[in-house]
Amino acid sequence: MSAHQYDHGHTVAGWVGFGIASVGAGLVGAGVCFVSGLLIAGGFAVAVVALLVTWALHLAGWGKGPGTRPRDEWGWRVRESGASAGHAGCLGCRLAGRGRTAPSSRTAEVAAGGSAGGSVDGSVRGEVSVGGESEAATAGAESGR
């Protein structure tokens, strides 16, 4: 049995990023104490490096996506097997261009010029409330403007 019962997300990416960010926070704190703009700027630069290193390790499979991992991948030194495809719902993977889902059928239909919710001539009909009174409105490509 494992020492912990839950997937807390302890990963190499998390621990390395935390360590680097702690050094950056220490530099910012020292900069505040010594009134040194150079130390404060250096601390923020180290924090940015921590973010980039953590992101790179996450994309290399040493991090974890949102949700619970399979139990055999709970150890913090275990490299994730499905990281190259991206994690569903993961901002870091989306920023890297991974884990994008196929467009929905509604999106594909609208992009293809389908008439879902519209009329045959491509206009969209709906109700518009102006000053509390409802009136029909039509917005089309050929509205005469």
PDB file of N, CA and C in Angstrom, residues 78-120:
ATOM      1  N   VAL A  78       7.529   9.432 -11.235  1.00  0.00           N
ATOM      2  CA  VAL A  78       7.004   8.659 -12.360  1.00  0.00           C
ATOM      3  C   VAL A  78       6.660   9.613 -13.501  1.00  0.00           C
ATOM      4  N   ARG A  79       7.201   9.309 -14.654  1.00  0.00           N
ATOM      5  CA  ARG A  79       6.925  10.118 -15.839  1.00  0.00           C
ATOM      6  C   ARG A  79       5.579   9.717 -16.416  1.00  0.00           C
ATOM      7  N   GLU A  80       4.759  10.697 -16.773  1.00  0.00           N
ATOM      8  CA  GLU A  80       3.421  10.421 -17.265  1.00  0.00           C
ATOM      9  C   GLU A  80       3.465   9.915 -18.700  1.00  0.00           C
ATOM     10  N   SER A  81       2.737   8.841 -18.953  1.00  0.00           N
ATOM     11  CA  SER A  81       2.790   8.188 -20.259  1.00  0.00           C
ATOM     12  C   SER A  81       2.035   8.952 -21.342  1.00  0.00           C
ATOM     13  N   GLY A  82       0.942   9.636 -21.028  1.00  0.00           N
ATOM     14  CA  GLY A  82       0.128  10.288 -22.056  1.00  0.00           C
ATOM     15  C   GLY A  82       0.359  11.771 -22.200  1.00  0.00           C
ATOM     16  N   ALA A  83       1.475  12.282 -21.722  1.00  0.00           N
ATOM     17  CA  ALA A  83       1.701  13.730 -21.738  1.00  0.00           C
ATOM     18  C   ALA A  83       1.927  14.284 -23.140  1.00  0.00           C
ATOM     19  N   SER A  84       2.448  13.476 -24.047  1.00  0.00           N
ATOM     20  CA  SER A  84       2.741  14.003 -25.383  1.00  0.00           C
ATOM     21  C   SER A  84       1.481  14.352 -26.155  1.00  0.00           C
ATOM     22  N   ALA A  85       0.355  13.735 -25.829  1.00  0.00           N
ATOM     23  CA  ALA A  85      -0.916  14.058 -26.492  1.00  0.00           C
ATOM     24  C   ALA A  85      -1.584  15.256 -25.850  1.00  0.00           C
ATOM     25  N   GLY A  86      -1.161  15.643 -24.675  1.00  0.00           N
ATOM     26  CA  GLY A  86      -1.763  16.767 -23.971  1.00  0.00           C
ATOM     27  C   GLY A  86      -2.848  16.298 -23.027  1.00  0.00           C
ATOM     28  N   HIS A  87      -3.110  17.107 -22.025  1.00  0.00           N
ATOM     29  CA  HIS A  87      -4.142  16.803 -21.036  1.00  0.00           C
ATOM     30  C   HIS A  87      -5.402  17.585 -21.378  1.00  0.00           C
ATOM     31  N   ALA A  88      -6.532  16.929 -21.313  1.00  0.00           N
ATOM     32  CA  ALA A  88      -7.798  17.620 -21.555  1.00  0.00           C
ATOM     33  C   ALA A  88      -8.028  18.635 -20.442  1.00  0.00           C
ATOM     34  N   GLY A  89      -8.345  19.848 -20.801  1.00  0.00           N
ATOM     35  CA  GLY A  89      -8.618  20.884 -19.817  1.00  0.00           C
ATOM     36  C   GLY A  89      -7.390  21.508 -19.191  1.00  0.00           C
ATOM     37  N   CYS A  90      -6.215  21.274 -19.738  1.00  0.00           N
ATOM     38  CA  CYS A  90      -4.976  21.784 -19.162  1.00  0.00           C
ATOM     39  C   CYS A  90      -4.530  23.041 -19.918  1.00  0.00           C
ATOM     40  N   LEU A  91      -4.431  24.161 -19.221  1.00  0.00           N
ATOM     41  CA  LEU A  91      -4.032  25.415 -19.849  1.00  0.00           C
ATOM     42  C   LEU A  91      -2.620  25.333 -20.416  1.00  0.00           C
ATOM     43  N   GLY A  92      -1.702  24.714 -19.682  1.00  0.00           N
ATOM     44  CA  GLY A  92      -0.324  24.593 -20.161  1.00  0.00           C
ATOM     45  C   GLY A  92      -0.233  23.814 -21.461  1.00  0.00           C
ATOM     46  N   CYS A  93      -1.017  22.747 -21.575  1.00  0.00           N
ATOM     47  CA  CYS A  93      -1.015  21.956 -22.814  1.00  0.00           C
ATOM     48  C   CYS A  93      -1.678  22.725 -23.951  1.00  0.00           C
ATOM     49  N   ARG A  94      -2.749  23.456 -23.647  1.00  0.00           N
ATOM     50  CA  ARG A  94      -3.403  24.250 -24.700  1.00  0.00           C
ATOM     51  C   ARG A  94      -2.477  25.340 -25.212  1.00  0.00           C
ATOM     52  N   LEU A  95      -1.713  25.976 -24.313  1.00  0.00           N
ATOM     53  CA  LEU A  95      -0.772  27.009 -24.737  1.00  0.00           C
ATOM     54  C   LEU A  95       0.317  26.435 -25.630  1.00  0.00           C
ATOM     55  N   ALA A  96       0.655  25.167 -25.418  1.00  0.00           N
ATOM     56  CA  ALA A  96       1.673  24.506 -26.234  1.00  0.00           C
ATOM     57  C   ALA A  96       1.077  23.894 -27.501  1.00  0.00           C
ATOM     58  N   GLY A  97      -0.244  24.001 -27.683  1.00  0.00           N
ATOM     59  CA  GLY A  97      -0.885  23.462 -28.875  1.00  0.00           C
ATOM     60  C   GLY A  97      -1.220  21.985 -28.751  1.00  0.00           C
ATOM     61  N   ARG A  98      -1.245  21.473 -27.535  1.00  0.00           N
ATOM     62  CA  ARG A  98      -1.576  20.063 -27.313  1.00  0.00           C
ATOM     63  C   ARG A  98      -2.966  19.950 -26.704  1.00  0.00           C
ATOM     64  N   GLY A  99      -3.569  18.798 -26.873  1.00  0.00           N
ATOM     65  CA  GLY A  99      -4.826  18.512 -26.206  1.00  0.00           C
ATOM     66  C   GLY A  99      -6.015  19.278 -26.732  1.00  0.00           C
ATOM     67  N   ARG A 100      -5.920  19.800 -27.932  1.00  0.00           N
ATOM     68  CA  ARG A 100      -7.063  20.511 -28.497  1.00  0.00           C
ATOM     69  C   ARG A 100      -8.088  19.499 -28.965  1.00  0.00           C
ATOM     70  N   THR A 101      -9.320  19.795 -28.688  1.00  0.00           N
ATOM     71  CA  THR A 101     -10.379  18.888 -29.096  1.00  0.00           C
ATOM     72  C   THR A 101     -10.889  19.278 -30.467  1.00  0.00           C
ATOM     73  N   ALA A 102     -11.478  18.321 -31.161  1.00  0.00           N
ATOM     74  CA  ALA A 102     -12.058  18.593 -32.473  1.00  0.00           C
ATOM     75  C   ALA A 102     -13.248  19.523 -32.301  1.00  0.00           C
ATOM     76  N   PRO A 103     -13.495  20.412 -33.263  1.00  0.00           N
ATOM     77  CA  PRO A 103     -14.625  21.321 -33.130  1.00  0.00           C
ATOM     78  C   PRO A 103     -15.937  20.542 -33.099  1.00  0.00           C
ATOM     79  N   SER A 104     -16.900  21.089 -32.376  1.00  0.00           N
ATOM     80  CA  SER A 104     -18.195  20.431 -32.273  1.00  0.00           C
ATOM     81  C   SER A 104     -18.908  20.474 -33.617  1.00  0.00           C
ATOM     82  N   SER A 105     -19.934  19.658 -33.778  1.00  0.00           N
ATOM     83  CA  SER A 105     -20.667  19.629 -35.048  1.00  0.00           C
ATOM     84  C   SER A 105     -21.340  20.964 -35.308  1.00  0.00           C
ATOM     85  N   ARG A 106     -21.777  21.655 -34.256  1.00  0.00           N
ATOM     86  CA  ARG A 106     -22.405  22.969 -34.415  1.00  0.00           C
ATOM     87  C   ARG A 106     -21.380  23.972 -34.941  1.00  0.00           C
ATOM     88  N   THR A 107     -20.183  23.961 -34.408  1.00  0.00           N
ATOM     89  CA  THR A 107     -19.138  24.872 -34.870  1.00  0.00           C
ATOM     90  C   THR A 107     -18.785  24.582 -36.317  1.00  0.00           C
ATOM     91  N   ALA A 108     -18.648  23.312 -36.660  1.00  0.00           N
ATOM     92  CA  ALA A 108     -18.314  22.941 -38.035  1.00  0.00           C
ATOM     93  C   ALA A 108     -19.437  23.333 -38.991  1.00  0.00           C
ATOM     94  N   GLU A 109     -20.691  23.202 -38.552  1.00  0.00           N
ATOM     95  CA  GLU A 109     -21.824  23.543 -39.414  1.00  0.00           C
ATOM     96  C   GLU A 109     -21.885  25.041 -39.668  1.00  0.00           C
ATOM     97  N   VAL A 110     -21.663  25.835 -38.629  1.00  0.00           N
ATOM     98  CA  VAL A 110     -21.684  27.284 -38.795  1.00  0.00           C
ATOM     99  C   VAL A 110     -20.514  27.729 -39.659  1.00  0.00           C
ATOM    100  N   ALA A 111     -19.330  27.135 -39.447  1.00  0.00           N
ATOM    101  CA  ALA A 111     -18.159  27.492 -40.245  1.00  0.00           C
ATOM    102  C   ALA A 111     -18.354  27.125 -41.713  1.00  0.00           C
ATOM    103  N   ALA A 112     -19.100  26.051 -41.962  1.00  0.00           N
ATOM    104  CA  ALA A 112     -19.344  25.623 -43.333  1.00  0.00           C
ATOM    105  C   ALA A 112     -20.495  26.384 -43.980  1.00  0.00           C
ATOM    106  N   GLY A 113     -21.131  27.268 -43.219  1.00  0.00           N
ATOM    107  CA  GLY A 113     -22.224  28.057 -43.799  1.00  0.00           C
ATOM    108  C   GLY A 113     -23.563  27.361 -43.699  1.00  0.00           C
ATOM    109  N   GLY A 114     -23.690  26.451 -42.732  1.00  0.00           N
ATOM    110  CA  GLY A 114     -24.953  25.737 -42.549  1.00  0.00           C
ATOM    111  C   GLY A 114     -26.032  26.671 -42.035  1.00  0.00           C
ATOM    112  N   SER A 115     -27.253  26.190 -42.020  1.00  0.00           N
ATOM    113  CA  SER A 115     -28.368  27.054 -41.650  1.00  0.00           C
ATOM    114  C   SER A 115     -28.916  26.726 -40.275  1.00  0.00           C
ATOM    115  N   ALA A 116     -28.132  26.158 -39.399  1.00  0.00           N
ATOM    116  CA  ALA A 116     -28.622  25.848 -38.068  1.00  0.00           C
ATOM    117  C   ALA A 116     -28.931  27.137 -37.325  1.00  0.00           C
ATOM    118  N   GLY A 117     -30.193  27.365 -37.013  1.00  0.00           N
ATOM    119  CA  GLY A 117     -30.592  28.563 -36.291  1.00  0.00           C
ATOM    120  C   GLY A 117     -30.780  29.761 -37.201  1.00  0.00           C
ATOM    121  N   GLY A 118     -30.467  29.655 -38.456  1.00  0.00           N
ATOM    122  CA  GLY A 118     -30.613  30.771 -39.373  1.00  0.00           C
ATOM    123  C   GLY A 118     -31.637  30.457 -40.439  1.00  0.00           C
ATOM    124  N   SER A 119     -31.715  31.317 -41.428  1.00  0.00           N
ATOM    125  CA  SER A 119     -32.665  31.095 -42.509  1.00  0.00           C
ATOM    126  C   SER A 119     -31.922  30.644 -43.753  1.00  0.00           C
ATOM    127  N   VAL A 120     -32.675  30.407 -44.818  1.00  0.00           N
ATOM    128  CA  VAL A 120     -32.091  29.900 -46.058  1.00  0.00           C
ATOM    129  C   VAL A 120     -31.132  30.910 -46.679  1.00  0.00           C
TER     130      VAL A 120
END
